[in-house]
Coordinates of C-alpha atoms in Angstrom, one line a residue:
M71 CA -29.1 -22.3 -5.7
R72 CA -30.4 -21.5 -9.2
D73 CA -32.9 -19.1 -7.6
R74 CA -30.1 -17.4 -5.8
R75 CA -28.2 -16.9 -8.9
V76 CA -31.2 -15.5 -10.7
A77 CA -31.6 -13.1 -7.7
L78 CA -28.0 -12.0 -7.6
A79 CA -28.0 -11.4 -11.6
W80 CA -31.2 -9.3 -11.3
A81 CA -29.7 -7.4 -8.4
A82 CA -26.6 -6.6 -10.4
F83 CA -28.6 -5.5 -13.3
V84 CA -30.6 -3.0 -11.0
V85 CA -27.3 -1.6 -9.7
V86 CA -25.8 -1.3 -13.0
A87 CA -28.8 0.3 -14.3
L88 CA -29.3 2.8 -11.4
V89 CA -25.5 3.6 -11.6
S90 CA -25.7 4.1 -15.3
G91 CA -28.7 6.2 -14.9
V92 CA -27.0 8.6 -12.2
L93 CA -24.1 8.9 -14.2
V94 CA -25.9 10.0 -17.3
L95 CA -28.2 12.4 -15.3
T96 CA -25.0 14.1 -13.9
R97 CA -23.5 14.9 -17.3
H98 CA -23.7 18.5 -18.7
D99 CA -24.7 16.9 -22.2
R100 CA -27.1 14.3 -20.6
L101 CA -29.4 12.6 -23.2
S102 CA -28.3 15.0 -26.0
D103 CA -30.3 13.0 -28.8
L104 CA -33.4 13.1 -26.6
H105 CA -32.7 16.9 -26.2
I106 CA -32.8 17.3 -30.0
Y107 CA -36.1 15.1 -30.4
Y108 CA -37.6 17.6 -27.5
G109 CA -36.2 20.8 -29.0
A110 CA -37.0 20.0 -32.6
L111 CA -40.7 18.9 -31.8
S112 CA -41.0 22.0 -29.7
D113 CA -40.1 24.1 -32.6
L114 CA -42.5 22.2 -34.8
H115 CA -45.3 22.7 -32.6
A116 CA -44.4 26.4 -32.7
G117 CA -44.6 26.6 -36.4
R118 CA -41.0 26.3 -37.3
P119 CA -39.5 24.0 -39.5
L120 CA -38.5 20.4 -38.4
Y121 CA -35.4 19.9 -40.3
E122 CA -34.1 23.4 -39.8
Y123 CA -33.9 23.0 -35.9
R124 CA -30.3 22.8 -34.5
A125 CA -29.6 22.0 -31.0
R126 CA -26.9 23.7 -28.8
N127 CA -24.2 20.9 -29.9
G128 CA -25.5 21.6 -33.5
G129 CA -27.3 18.4 -33.8
P130 CA -30.4 18.3 -36.2
F131 CA -33.4 16.1 -36.3
T132 CA -32.6 13.2 -38.7
Y133 CA -35.4 10.9 -38.7
P134 CA -38.5 10.6 -41.1
P135 CA -41.5 12.9 -40.2
F136 CA -43.5 9.8 -39.0
A137 CA -41.0 9.8 -36.2
A138 CA -42.0 13.4 -35.3
L139 CA -45.7 12.0 -34.9
V140 CA -44.7 9.2 -32.7
L141 CA -42.5 11.4 -30.5
G142 CA -44.8 14.3 -30.4
P143 CA -46.4 13.6 -27.1
I144 CA -43.0 13.9 -25.4
T145 CA -43.2 17.6 -25.2
A146 CA -46.5 17.3 -22.9
V147 CA -44.1 17.1 -19.9
S148 CA -41.0 18.9 -18.9
E149 CA -37.7 17.8 -20.3
G150 CA -36.3 16.6 -16.8
V151 CA -39.4 14.4 -16.2
L152 CA -39.0 13.2 -19.8
Q153 CA -35.4 12.4 -19.1
G154 CA -36.3 10.0 -16.2
V155 CA -39.1 8.3 -18.0
W156 CA -36.8 7.7 -20.9
L157 CA -34.1 6.1 -19.0
V158 CA -36.7 3.7 -17.2
A159 CA -38.3 3.0 -20.6
T160 CA -34.8 2.1 -21.9
C161 CA -34.2 -0.1 -19.2
A162 CA -37.6 -2.0 -19.7
A163 CA -36.8 -2.3 -23.2
V164 CA -33.4 -4.2 -22.3
V165 CA -35.4 -6.6 -20.1
A166 CA -37.8 -7.4 -22.9
I167 CA -35.0 -8.0 -25.5
A168 CA -33.2 -10.2 -22.8
G169 CA -36.4 -12.2 -22.5
L170 CA -36.5 -13.0 -26.3
V171 CA -32.7 -13.9 -26.2
G172 CA -33.9 -16.6 -23.6
V173 CA -36.7 -17.8 -26.1
A174 CA -34.3 -17.6 -29.0
L175 CA -31.6 -20.0 -27.1
T176 CA -34.7 -22.6 -26.7
I177 CA -33.2 -24.0 -23.5
R178 CA -35.0 -25.8 -21.0
L179 CA -37.7 -23.6 -19.0
S180 CA -35.9 -24.3 -15.8
H181 CA -32.8 -22.7 -17.0
R182 CA -34.5 -19.7 -18.8
P183 CA -34.8 -17.3 -15.8
L184 CA -31.1 -17.3 -15.1
V185 CA -30.2 -16.8 -18.9
V186 CA -32.7 -14.0 -19.1
A187 CA -31.3 -12.4 -16.1
V188 CA -27.7 -12.6 -17.2
A189 CA -28.6 -11.5 -20.6
A190 CA -30.3 -8.3 -19.3
L191 CA -26.9 -7.7 -17.2
V192 CA -24.6 -8.2 -20.4
L193 CA -26.7 -6.1 -22.3
M194 CA -26.9 -3.2 -19.8
L195 CA -23.1 -3.5 -19.6
S196 CA -22.6 -3.4 -23.2
A197 CA -21.4 -0.1 -25.1
P198 CA -24.5 -0.2 -27.3
V199 CA -27.1 0.0 -24.5
Q200 CA -24.7 2.5 -22.5
S201 CA -24.7 4.7 -25.6
N202 CA -28.7 4.4 -25.7
L203 CA -28.9 5.6 -22.1
R204 CA -26.3 8.5 -22.4
F205 CA -27.7 9.9 -25.5
G206 CA -31.4 9.1 -24.9
Q207 CA -31.8 7.2 -28.1
V208 CA -34.5 5.5 -30.0
S209 CA -32.5 2.6 -31.5
I210 CA -33.2 0.1 -28.4
F211 CA -37.0 0.4 -29.2
I212 CA -36.4 0.0 -33.0
V213 CA -34.4 -3.2 -32.2
L214 CA -37.4 -4.4 -29.8
L215 CA -39.9 -3.9 -32.5
A216 CA -38.1 -5.6 -35.3
L217 CA -37.1 -8.6 -33.0
L218 CA -40.7 -9.2 -31.9
D219 CA -41.7 -9.4 -35.5
G220 CA -38.8 -11.3 -37.0
M221 CA -39.3 -14.0 -34.0
D222 CA -43.0 -14.4 -34.9
V223 CA -43.9 -13.5 -31.3
V224 CA -46.8 -11.2 -32.5
P225 CA -50.1 -12.8 -33.6
P226 CA -50.0 -14.2 -37.2
R227 CA -52.3 -11.5 -38.5
M228 CA -50.1 -8.9 -37.1
R229 CA -46.8 -9.9 -38.3
G230 CA -45.1 -7.5 -40.4
V231 CA -46.8 -4.5 -38.7
L232 CA -44.0 -3.8 -36.1
V233 CA -41.3 -4.0 -38.7
G234 CA -43.3 -1.4 -41.1
V235 CA -43.8 1.0 -37.9
A236 CA -40.1 0.6 -36.8
A237 CA -38.9 1.3 -40.6
A238 CA -41.3 4.5 -40.7
I239 CA -39.3 5.7 -37.8
K240 CA -35.9 4.7 -39.0
L241 CA -35.4 3.2 -42.2
T242 CA -32.9 0.4 -41.5
P243 CA -35.4 -2.2 -40.4
L244 CA -36.6 -2.3 -44.2
L245 CA -34.1 -5.2 -44.7
F246 CA -36.5 -7.4 -42.7
V247 CA -39.0 -7.3 -45.6
A248 CA -36.4 -8.7 -47.7
Y249 CA -36.1 -11.5 -45.0
F250 CA -39.8 -12.0 -44.9
L251 CA -39.6 -12.4 -48.9
A252 CA -36.7 -14.8 -48.7
T253 CA -38.3 -17.2 -46.0
G254 CA -41.7 -17.2 -47.9
R255 CA -43.5 -15.0 -45.6
Y256 CA -45.2 -12.9 -48.4
R257 CA -48.1 -11.8 -46.4
D258 CA -45.6 -10.4 -43.7
A259 CA -43.7 -8.7 -46.2
G260 CA -46.9 -7.2 -47.6
R261 CA -48.1 -6.1 -44.2
A262 CA -44.8 -4.5 -43.6
V263 CA -44.6 -2.5 -46.8
A264 CA -48.2 -1.5 -46.4
T265 CA -47.7 -0.2 -42.9
F266 CA -44.6 1.7 -43.7
V267 CA -46.3 3.3 -46.6
A268 CA -49.3 4.2 -44.5
C269 CA -47.1 5.6 -41.8
A270 CA -45.3 7.7 -44.3
G271 CA -48.5 8.8 -46.0
L272 CA -50.1 9.8 -42.5
A273 CA -47.0 12.1 -42.0
A274 CA -47.3 13.5 -45.4
V275 CA -51.0 14.3 -44.5
V276 CA -50.1 15.8 -41.2
L277 CA -46.8 17.2 -42.0
P278 CA -46.6 17.9 -45.8
D279 CA -43.8 20.4 -45.9
E280 CA -41.7 18.2 -43.4
S281 CA -42.4 14.9 -45.5
W282 CA -41.4 16.9 -48.8
T283 CA -38.3 18.2 -47.2
Y284 CA -37.3 14.9 -45.8
W285 CA -37.8 12.6 -48.9
T286 CA -36.3 14.9 -51.5
E287 CA -33.5 16.3 -49.5
A288 CA -32.6 15.2 -46.0
V289 CA -32.7 11.4 -46.4
R290 CA -29.8 11.7 -48.7
Q291 CA -27.8 14.0 -46.5
T292 CA -26.2 11.5 -44.2
S293 CA -23.2 13.7 -43.5
R294 CA -25.6 15.8 -41.4
I295 CA -25.2 13.7 -38.5
G296 CA -21.6 13.9 -37.9
N297 CA -18.1 12.7 -39.3
L298 CA -19.0 9.4 -40.7
A299 CA -15.1 8.3 -40.9
S300 CA -15.2 8.5 -37.3
L301 CA -14.6 5.4 -35.3
G302 CA -18.0 5.2 -33.9
N303 CA -19.6 4.6 -37.3
Q304 CA -18.9 0.8 -37.3
S305 CA -20.5 0.0 -40.7
V306 CA -19.0 -1.0 -43.8
H307 CA -19.3 2.4 -45.2
G308 CA -17.6 4.0 -42.2
M309 CA -14.8 1.4 -42.5
L310 CA -14.3 2.3 -46.2
L311 CA -13.9 5.9 -45.3
R312 CA -11.4 5.2 -42.9
I313 CA -9.4 3.1 -45.3
G314 CA -9.3 6.1 -47.6
V315 CA -11.2 4.8 -50.7
D316 CA -11.5 7.6 -53.2
E317 CA -14.9 9.3 -53.7
A318 CA -15.3 7.8 -57.0
T319 CA -14.9 4.5 -56.1
L320 CA -16.6 4.5 -52.9
P321 CA -20.2 4.2 -54.0
V322 CA -19.7 1.3 -56.0
L323 CA -17.4 -0.6 -53.8
W324 CA -19.7 0.1 -50.9
A325 CA -22.8 -1.2 -52.8
A326 CA -21.0 -4.3 -54.0
L327 CA -19.9 -5.3 -50.4
V328 CA -23.3 -4.5 -49.0
A329 CA -25.1 -6.6 -51.6
V330 CA -22.7 -9.6 -50.9
I331 CA -22.8 -9.2 -47.1
C332 CA -26.6 -8.7 -46.8
G333 CA -27.3 -11.3 -49.5
A334 CA -25.3 -14.1 -47.4
A335 CA -27.0 -12.8 -44.3
L336 CA -30.4 -13.5 -45.7
L337 CA -29.4 -16.9 -47.1
R338 CA -28.1 -17.9 -43.8
A339 CA -31.2 -16.5 -41.9
R340 CA -33.4 -18.5 -44.1
Q341 CA -31.4 -21.6 -43.4
L342 CA -31.7 -20.9 -39.8
A343 CA -35.4 -20.1 -39.9
T344 CA -36.1 -23.4 -41.9
H345 CA -34.3 -25.3 -39.0
G346 CA -36.4 -23.6 -36.2
R347 CA -34.1 -20.8 -35.3
P348 CA -36.2 -17.7 -35.9
G349 CA -34.5 -15.8 -33.1
H350 CA -30.9 -16.4 -34.8
A351 CA -32.4 -15.6 -38.0
A352 CA -33.9 -12.3 -36.9
V353 CA -30.6 -11.1 -34.9
L354 CA -28.5 -12.1 -38.1
V355 CA -30.9 -9.8 -40.3
G356 CA -30.5 -7.0 -37.7
C357 CA -26.7 -7.5 -37.9
G358 CA -27.1 -7.0 -41.8
T359 CA -28.8 -3.6 -40.9
V360 CA -25.8 -2.6 -39.0
A361 CA -23.3 -3.6 -41.8
A362 CA -25.5 -2.2 -44.4
S363 CA -26.5 1.3 -43.2
P364 CA -24.2 4.4 -44.2
V365 CA -24.2 5.2 -40.6
S366 CA -24.0 2.7 -37.7
W367 CA -23.2 4.5 -34.5
T368 CA -22.5 2.7 -31.2
H369 CA -26.2 2.9 -30.1
H370 CA -27.3 1.3 -33.3
Q371 CA -25.2 -1.8 -32.5
V372 CA -27.4 -3.5 -30.1
W373 CA -27.9 -6.5 -32.7
P374 CA -24.2 -7.6 -32.5
V375 CA -24.4 -7.9 -28.7
L376 CA -27.5 -10.2 -29.1
A377 CA -25.6 -12.2 -32.0
A378 CA -22.6 -12.5 -29.4
M379 CA -24.7 -13.8 -26.6
L380 CA -26.4 -16.5 -29.0
L381 CA -22.9 -17.6 -30.2
V382 CA -21.8 -18.1 -26.6
G383 CA -25.0 -20.2 -26.1
A384 CA -24.1 -22.4 -29.0
S385 CA -22.8 -26.0 -28.9
G386 CA -19.6 -25.8 -30.7
I387 CA -16.3 -24.4 -29.2
T388 CA -15.4 -22.2 -32.3
Q389 CA -18.8 -20.5 -32.0
R390 CA -18.5 -19.9 -28.4
V391 CA -15.1 -18.4 -28.7
A392 CA -16.2 -16.2 -31.6
G393 CA -19.1 -15.3 -29.5
A394 CA -16.8 -14.3 -26.5
A395 CA -14.5 -12.3 -28.9
L396 CA -17.5 -10.5 -30.3
L397 CA -19.1 -9.8 -27.0
A398 CA -15.7 -8.4 -25.6
A399 CA -15.5 -6.1 -28.6
M400 CA -19.0 -5.0 -27.9
V401 CA -18.6 -4.1 -24.2
V402 CA -15.2 -2.4 -24.3
S403 CA -13.5 -0.4 -27.1
L404 CA -10.7 -2.8 -28.2
G405 CA -9.0 0.1 -30.1
A406 CA -8.5 2.1 -26.7
V407 CA -7.8 -0.9 -24.6
L408 CA -5.5 -2.9 -26.7
G409 CA -3.9 0.2 -28.7
P410 CA -1.1 0.2 -26.4
V411 CA 0.0 -3.3 -27.0
S412 CA -0.5 -3.0 -30.6
T413 CA 3.0 -2.5 -32.4
R414 CA 1.7 -2.8 -36.0
P415 CA -0.8 -0.3 -37.6
G416 CA -2.6 -3.0 -39.2
V417 CA -3.4 -4.7 -36.0
Q418 CA -4.5 -1.2 -34.6
F419 CA -6.7 -1.0 -37.5
L420 CA -8.3 -4.3 -36.7
F421 CA -8.9 -3.3 -32.9
E422 CA -10.5 0.0 -33.8
N423 CA -12.8 -1.7 -36.5
A424 CA -13.2 -4.8 -34.6
R425 CA -17.2 -4.4 -34.4
A426 CA -17.5 -3.7 -38.1
V427 CA -15.4 -6.7 -38.9
G428 CA -17.1 -8.9 -36.4
V429 CA -20.5 -7.9 -37.8
C430 CA -19.4 -8.6 -41.5
L431 CA -17.8 -12.2 -40.6
L432 CA -21.0 -12.9 -38.6
C433 CA -23.2 -12.0 -41.5
L434 CA -21.1 -14.2 -43.9
T435 CA -21.0 -17.3 -41.8
G436 CA -24.3 -17.1 -40.2
F437 CA -23.7 -18.3 -36.6
G438 CA -22.0 -21.3 -38.5
G439 CA -25.1 -22.0 -40.5
V440 CA -27.2 -25.1 -39.4
A441 CA -24.4 -26.2 -36.9
V442 CA -26.2 -24.1 -34.3
A443 CA -29.4 -25.6 -35.2
T444 CA -28.3 -29.5 -35.1
A445 CA -26.6 -31.4 -32.4
R446 CA -24.2 -33.4 -34.7
S447 CA -22.5 -34.8 -31.4
N448 CA -21.4 -37.9 -33.2
R449 CA -19.4 -35.9 -35.6
R450 CA -18.1 -33.3 -33.3
P451 CA -14.4 -33.0 -33.3
A452 CA -12.4 -33.6 -30.0
A453 CA -12.1 -30.7 -27.8
G454 CA -8.4 -30.5 -28.5
R455 CA -8.7 -30.2 -31.9
A456 CA -11.5 -27.7 -31.8
W457 CA -9.2 -25.5 -29.6
L458 CA -6.3 -26.0 -31.9
R459 CA -8.4 -24.8 -34.9
V460 CA -9.7 -21.7 -32.9
G461 CA -5.9 -20.9 -32.0
V462 CA -4.7 -21.3 -35.4
T463 CA -7.4 -19.2 -37.0
A464 CA -6.8 -16.4 -34.5
T465 CA -3.3 -16.4 -35.1
V466 CA -3.5 -16.4 -38.8
A467 CA -5.8 -13.3 -38.5
L468 CA -3.6 -11.4 -36.3
A469 CA -0.5 -12.3 -38.5
F470 CA -2.5 -11.2 -41.6
F471 CA -3.2 -7.7 -40.0
A472 CA 0.2 -7.4 -38.6
V473 CA 1.9 -7.2 -41.9
Q474 CA -0.4 -4.6 -43.4
P475 CA 0.5 -0.9 -43.3
L476 CA -1.8 1.6 -42.0
P477 CA -4.2 2.3 -45.0
A478 CA -4.0 5.5 -46.8
G479 CA -6.4 7.9 -44.9
A480 CA -7.3 5.5 -42.4
D481 CA -6.7 7.7 -39.4
P482 CA -9.9 9.2 -38.3
T483 CA -8.0 10.5 -35.1
F484 CA -6.0 13.0 -37.1
K485 CA -6.5 16.7 -36.9
A486 CA -4.3 19.7 -37.6
Y487 CA -4.9 22.6 -35.2
T488 CA -5.4 26.2 -36.3
L489 CA -4.8 29.6 -35.2
D490 CA -7.7 29.5 -32.8
D491 CA -6.2 26.6 -31.0
V492 CA -3.1 28.1 -30.1
V493 CA -4.2 29.2 -26.6
N494 CA -4.9 25.6 -25.7
P495 CA -1.8 24.2 -23.8
R496 CA -3.0 20.6 -24.6
Y497 CA -2.4 21.2 -28.2
F498 CA 0.5 23.7 -28.1
F499 CA 2.7 22.4 -25.3
V500 CA 6.2 22.9 -26.8
C501 CA 6.3 26.6 -26.4
R502 CA 3.9 29.1 -25.1
G503 CA 4.3 33.0 -25.7
P504 CA 6.6 34.8 -28.1
A505 CA 9.6 34.8 -26.0
E506 CA 9.5 30.8 -25.3
C507 CA 8.8 30.1 -28.9
A508 CA 11.5 32.3 -30.3
A509 CA 14.1 30.7 -27.9
Y510 CA 12.8 27.4 -28.8
A511 CA 13.4 27.9 -32.5
T512 CA 17.0 26.5 -33.9
A513 CA 18.6 26.5 -37.2
A514 CA 16.8 23.2 -38.0
P515 CA 14.0 23.3 -40.4
V516 CA 11.8 21.8 -37.9
T517 CA 11.9 21.6 -34.1
F518 CA 9.3 19.6 -32.6
G519 CA 8.2 17.5 -29.5
T520 CA 5.5 14.9 -29.1
R521 CA 3.1 13.6 -26.2
A522 CA 1.4 10.2 -26.1
E523 CA -2.2 9.9 -24.8
K524 CA -4.5 6.8 -24.5
T525 CA -5.8 6.9 -28.1
K526 CA -3.7 9.5 -30.0
V527 CA -0.2 11.0 -30.3
R528 CA 0.2 14.9 -30.4
V529 CA 3.0 16.5 -32.2
N530 CA 3.8 20.4 -32.3
G531 CA 6.8 22.5 -32.7
V532 CA 8.1 25.5 -34.8
V533 CA 9.6 25.8 -38.2
S534 CA 12.3 27.9 -39.6
A535 CA 12.1 30.6 -42.3
R536 CA 13.3 28.2 -45.0
V537 CA 10.1 25.9 -44.6
A538 CA 7.1 27.1 -46.8
R539 CA 5.1 23.9 -46.4
L540 CA 4.7 21.1 -44.0
A541 CA 3.1 17.7 -44.8
Y542 CA 2.5 14.6 -42.8
Y543 CA 2.2 11.1 -44.2
S544 CA 0.4 8.8 -41.8
A545 CA 1.1 5.6 -44.1
P546 CA 3.5 4.5 -46.8
G547 CA 2.0 5.5 -50.3
G548 CA -0.9 7.5 -48.6
A549 CA -2.1 10.9 -49.4
P550 CA -0.1 13.7 -47.6
R551 CA -1.9 15.8 -44.8
D552 CA -1.0 19.6 -44.9
I553 CA -0.1 20.8 -41.5
P554 CA -1.0 24.6 -41.2
L555 CA 2.0 27.0 -40.3
L556 CA 0.6 29.5 -37.8
A557 CA 2.1 33.0 -37.5
A558 CA 0.9 33.1 -33.7
Y559 CA 3.8 35.3 -32.5
P560 CA 6.1 37.8 -34.5
G561 CA 9.0 36.1 -36.1
T562 CA 7.9 32.5 -35.2
R563 CA 5.6 30.1 -37.0
T564 CA 4.3 27.2 -35.1
F565 CA 2.2 24.0 -35.8
S566 CA 0.4 21.1 -34.1
F567 CA -1.6 18.1 -35.1
R568 CA -2.4 14.8 -33.6
S569 CA -2.5 11.3 -35.2
A570 CA -3.5 7.7 -34.1
S571 CA 0.1 6.3 -34.3
M572 CA 3.6 7.5 -35.3
A573 CA 4.6 3.7 -36.5
H574 CA 4.7 4.7 -40.1
G575 CA 4.5 8.5 -39.6
R576 CA 6.6 10.8 -41.7
L577 CA 6.9 14.5 -41.4
I578 CA 8.3 16.3 -44.5
A579 CA 9.1 20.2 -44.8
Y580 CA 9.4 21.8 -48.2
D581 CA 11.0 25.0 -49.3
A582 CA 9.3 27.7 -51.4
D583 CA 10.2 25.9 -54.5
G584 CA 8.4 22.8 -53.5
Q585 CA 11.6 20.8 -52.8
P586 CA 12.1 18.7 -49.5
V587 CA 14.5 20.3 -47.2
A588 CA 13.9 17.8 -44.4
S589 CA 12.3 14.4 -43.5
Y590 CA 11.5 13.0 -40.2
D591 CA 10.4 9.5 -39.7
D592 CA 12.8 7.7 -37.2
E593 CA 13.0 10.9 -35.2
L594 CA 9.2 10.9 -34.8
A595 CA 9.4 7.3 -33.6
A596 CA 12.2 8.2 -31.2
A597 CA 10.6 11.1 -29.8
L598 CA 7.3 9.1 -29.2
E599 CA 9.4 6.3 -27.6
T600 CA 10.9 9.2 -25.2
A601 CA 7.4 10.5 -24.5
T602 CA 6.0 7.2 -23.5
R603 CA 8.6 6.5 -20.7

């Protein structure tokens, strides 16, 4: 029976992998990050600067110069062949990581094949692995290198080397050096640092100009890789940006939170390693890198998926429920799926930042500490009491977020459209063309309509001659968003913007003297209710 389940799980894995690969290859922007690697290295081989490369979508090469040496051979084949090889290699890395999950759970050998097969399937279904496939990312390989080293799988004399190599390709695994020091693995820490320095030194010799550019300029320019306040960046830094922390406070607050979160994760990891759980400890440190990095896109978030599976495999009800919740957040976008049932902006914010919140809580609690590593069967609470505790905790957490207003500036969905966008009927749907817009205008200061979509609400309309400025407030006490008034047609000014929610939205029109002439809040909510029917 067990052999049949193993075969079915692996068959499901193969089907999901094949379907995912086909869907990736049929996209017009398939493996866009791999395309950046390929194009940047082709330019480098042609004598052009590595960090001045821009792909068709504007994406630059963002990794240290040693990564260019490691990835250099990919230009020896056509990009089409490379895409196929890369997808297969990504799937192989998923299988290898699933095997390490089976080892980390320290289950009976007879059960391990089924656990590995199910872990591989869950990983393949998760958003981070799908993102690695879609973009052709190196993140999955970085996780594999760090996990092999962190779990002591490699020979003793080589431990630390893989972390050093991984950090030279992508800097975040450097947190494992602190983990080695915290657990008394001083030689491993020394080897990791020496390997990292040697790799950077080799790159400096082979690529001196690129190394100088990266270490003096590019390494500090995190904004080169996209809008860090977007929901895809599920790090502490990204969440603070979405909350709307001002620029002066942000660096200090971010550094303090990262110090607390990573410090707690390292202490918990040392505790787990001491009690014979090196796999749990390594995954916890990996989650620390996701929380601490200024940028943690979806493809970086493989570590929380591993943590969720380890929690599901734990002995306590609380750990299993927490693991299932985290796993759900890592497989689907809770903000998109549960947004329609969220009646409060605070709850919506929780759903949209569920991955970041989950990672931070995991780092602080550390799989429940040694509770995962010890049986404690004689002191385990009754199942009914455990479920009651889980239910009360979840209810309190939701209630806390339910009473929170949408934080000022915490709307990464917001965008005000410009004159170039007027031709797009998706953005400007109230009136199209000079005659229609002129007929739509009334004596009211602002006349508008709304349209609800899955993850956002669109508002557009026209303003009268009295209105000199239009401002939108997404949250009580938040900073206003100026809405451009567009002279798209003679005698008519239009506007259009989108926002995540109108639950606390307020649109205010001002005259030329800066005095408010009209305010719309209940009207926004009423129009939205009509639009969703």
